[in-house]
Amino acid sequence: MTAHIPIYPGTLGRLRFDNRFVRELPADPLLENTRRQVRGACYSLVSPTKVPAPVLVISSPEAAALLDLSEEDCSSPAFLEVFAGNRIMSGMQPFAMCYGGHQFGSWAGQLGDGRAINLAEVVNSRGERWVLQLKGAGPTPYSRTADGLAVMRSSVREFLCSEAMFHLGIPTTRALSLIATGDAVERDMFYDGHPKDEPGAIVCRLSPSFIRFGNFEIFASRGETRLLQQLVDYTIRTDFPQFGGHGPEVFCPWFAEVCRRTAELMVHWMRVGFVHGVMNTDNMSILGLTIDYGPYGWLENFDPGWTPNTTDASGRRYCFGNQPHIAQWNLLQLANALYPIIGADGPLQDALRQYGQIFQQGWQAMIAEKLGFAAFEAGVDDELVSELFAMLQALEMDMTIFFRNLSGFESGPWEEIPSFLMDACYSPPSAESRSRLMAWLVRYGERLRRNALPDRRERMNRTNPKYVLRNYLAQLAIDKAEQGDYSQIRELLEVLRRPYDEQPEAERYAGRRPDWARSRAGCSMLSCSS
Ligand code: AMP
Ligand code: MG
């Protein structure tokens, strides 16, 4: 049992807890931390496992501010103990949630927080609710055959990408802290029978809610309709108060809002070249946030068929170009789960159709802005854009560099491909590719003359980031972290805090992926083992 200690220095001691999820929803009556099917409950009470030698690797000042915590608060010994899971503050009520999910297109039954433990809900000075969740804090009733732990490599990736996404302006769960536990955790990274010990770590995530599509699906799959209704009511009341109440008349507008948020999220991912890698329904946030950073990746050479996840390599279900479609498929599973309490499928189908329209409009507006056009001109721009994508792929051009540098476009004539675009090429273009790109640039110049954004350069630079968490950059930071050197993680976070700024001193983080990283594990392909 973890000790409850009441007194903490600084703001940590003044955190205001209001554990609404635990208070308002039914708990698993069993208190033993044994793996099992949990029925008739939304969660199980469970304490984090103590760790031997916690060390704070990094904390995020912006995430800490959400809890009214300063950097000083985050570097205190009390903070370390609490966010390593070694001490439970009075007022905390740790629990793991019950959820299910469709994994790779098939129903997988009960999954649940297998290695995530929610410590408490904090209400900050602005009245915002933030759930504190430790990832990698030990087994729960939902751990199935796994250990409930997380390794440094995956925790660095979760921490950095959560905060990078936030600074890019993309809805996401947040990362407060990353703590090395001092434990060794065994992982068979390539599932090839060669397990090795890796350093353990715990990330504290923050979100207004960690509820996933799968939280609803599990109750529908079990015919637990009353529980399903309770969870929907709770979610609307807590996280969608704009619907002014609960009950069947708000269910459909609420589902439509979930569809809208999910569509907007997909537009963002497509804007920056983010590939989640495991878009199972248990990894879909009901708030439309990016959640569960596992084998994700960032497009380097533009390729809609690219998936970072080795488990997905054969089917490419979760590849870059498929994400908007998969999100809609996931929303359909959510609609199926909600059907028993709605009883009519017309409004659900309407909302799913609207998802398609909202995504398409959002995508067109987004691509117009990326290209510096005042608006997307359907019928004119479709061809220009599809030729661009075909060309980026054929010429192996880096998506981030291409779009960022395109803001520097000046009308020709050019003898050669402008050097700022050559910077995006992974291999020297053939003569044919050169003339193709030049022809496109001529058309692009004409299109800009007709109807460009008034402040084109600035607008493009605010939608086309210069700095993203390139796969190899994360890996370099991990290599050092595994040796106990956390400096690279801190340096990367500094750069990623201002992804749209030029930051001349950080230029080396903006370049193309080096050749050695093309096929190195962790840099181009990632496994789910984490
Ligand atoms: P993921 O695909 O990583 O989001 O995980 C799918 C399910 O597996 C979730 O229920 C996770 O909580 C669970 N899970 C993943 N890794 C572990 C682990 N090391 N220990 C226990 N459960 C895990
Ligand atoms: Mg998950």
Coordinates of C-alpha atoms and ligand atoms in Angstrom, one line a residue, residues 99 103 111-116 135 142-144 146-150 187 212 278 280 282-283 292 528 530, ligand 1:
Y99 CA -12.4 0.0 -22.0
Q103 CA -7.6 -3.4 -33.0
L111 CA -8.4 -3.8 -22.9
G112 CA -8.4 -1.0 -20.3
D113 CA -5.7 1.0 -18.6
G114 CA -3.2 -1.8 -18.5
R115 CA -0.3 0.5 -17.6
A116 CA -2.0 3.8 -17.0
K135 CA 1.8 5.8 -17.8
Y142 CA -6.4 -4.6 -17.1
S143 CA -2.8 -5.5 -17.7
R144 CA -3.7 -8.9 -19.3
A146 CA 1.9 -7.6 -19.7
D147 CA 3.8 -5.9 -16.9
G148 CA 2.2 -2.5 -16.7
L149 CA 5.5 -0.8 -17.2
A150 CA 7.0 1.5 -19.8
R187 CA 11.5 -5.9 -23.7
R212 CA -11.8 6.7 -25.5
V278 CA -2.1 2.6 -34.1
N280 CA -7.4 1.4 -32.9
D282 CA -9.1 2.3 -27.9
N283 CA -6.6 5.0 -29.0
D292 CA -1.4 7.3 -27.0
C528 CA 4.6 -1.6 -30.7
S530 CA 7.1 -0.3 -25.4
Ligands
AMP1 P1 -1.7 0.3 -27.1 O1 -2.0 -0.4 -28.4 O2 -0.3 0.5 -26.8 O3 -2.5 1.5 -26.9 O4 -2.2 -0.7 -26.0 C1 -3.3 -1.6 -26.1 C2 -3.7 -2.1 -24.8 O5 -2.6 -2.8 -24.2 C3 -4.1 -1.1 -23.7 O6 -5.1 -1.7 -22.9 C4 -2.8 -0.9 -22.9 O7 -3.1 -0.5 -21.6 C5 -2.2 -2.3 -22.9 N1 -0.8 -2.3 -22.7 C6 0.2 -1.9 -23.6 N2 1.4 -2.1 -23.0 C7 1.2 -2.6 -21.8 C8 2.1 -3.0 -20.7 N3 3.4 -3.0 -20.8 N4 1.5 -3.5 -19.6 C9 0.2 -3.7 -19.5 N5 -0.7 -3.3 -20.5 C10 -0.2 -2.8 -21.6

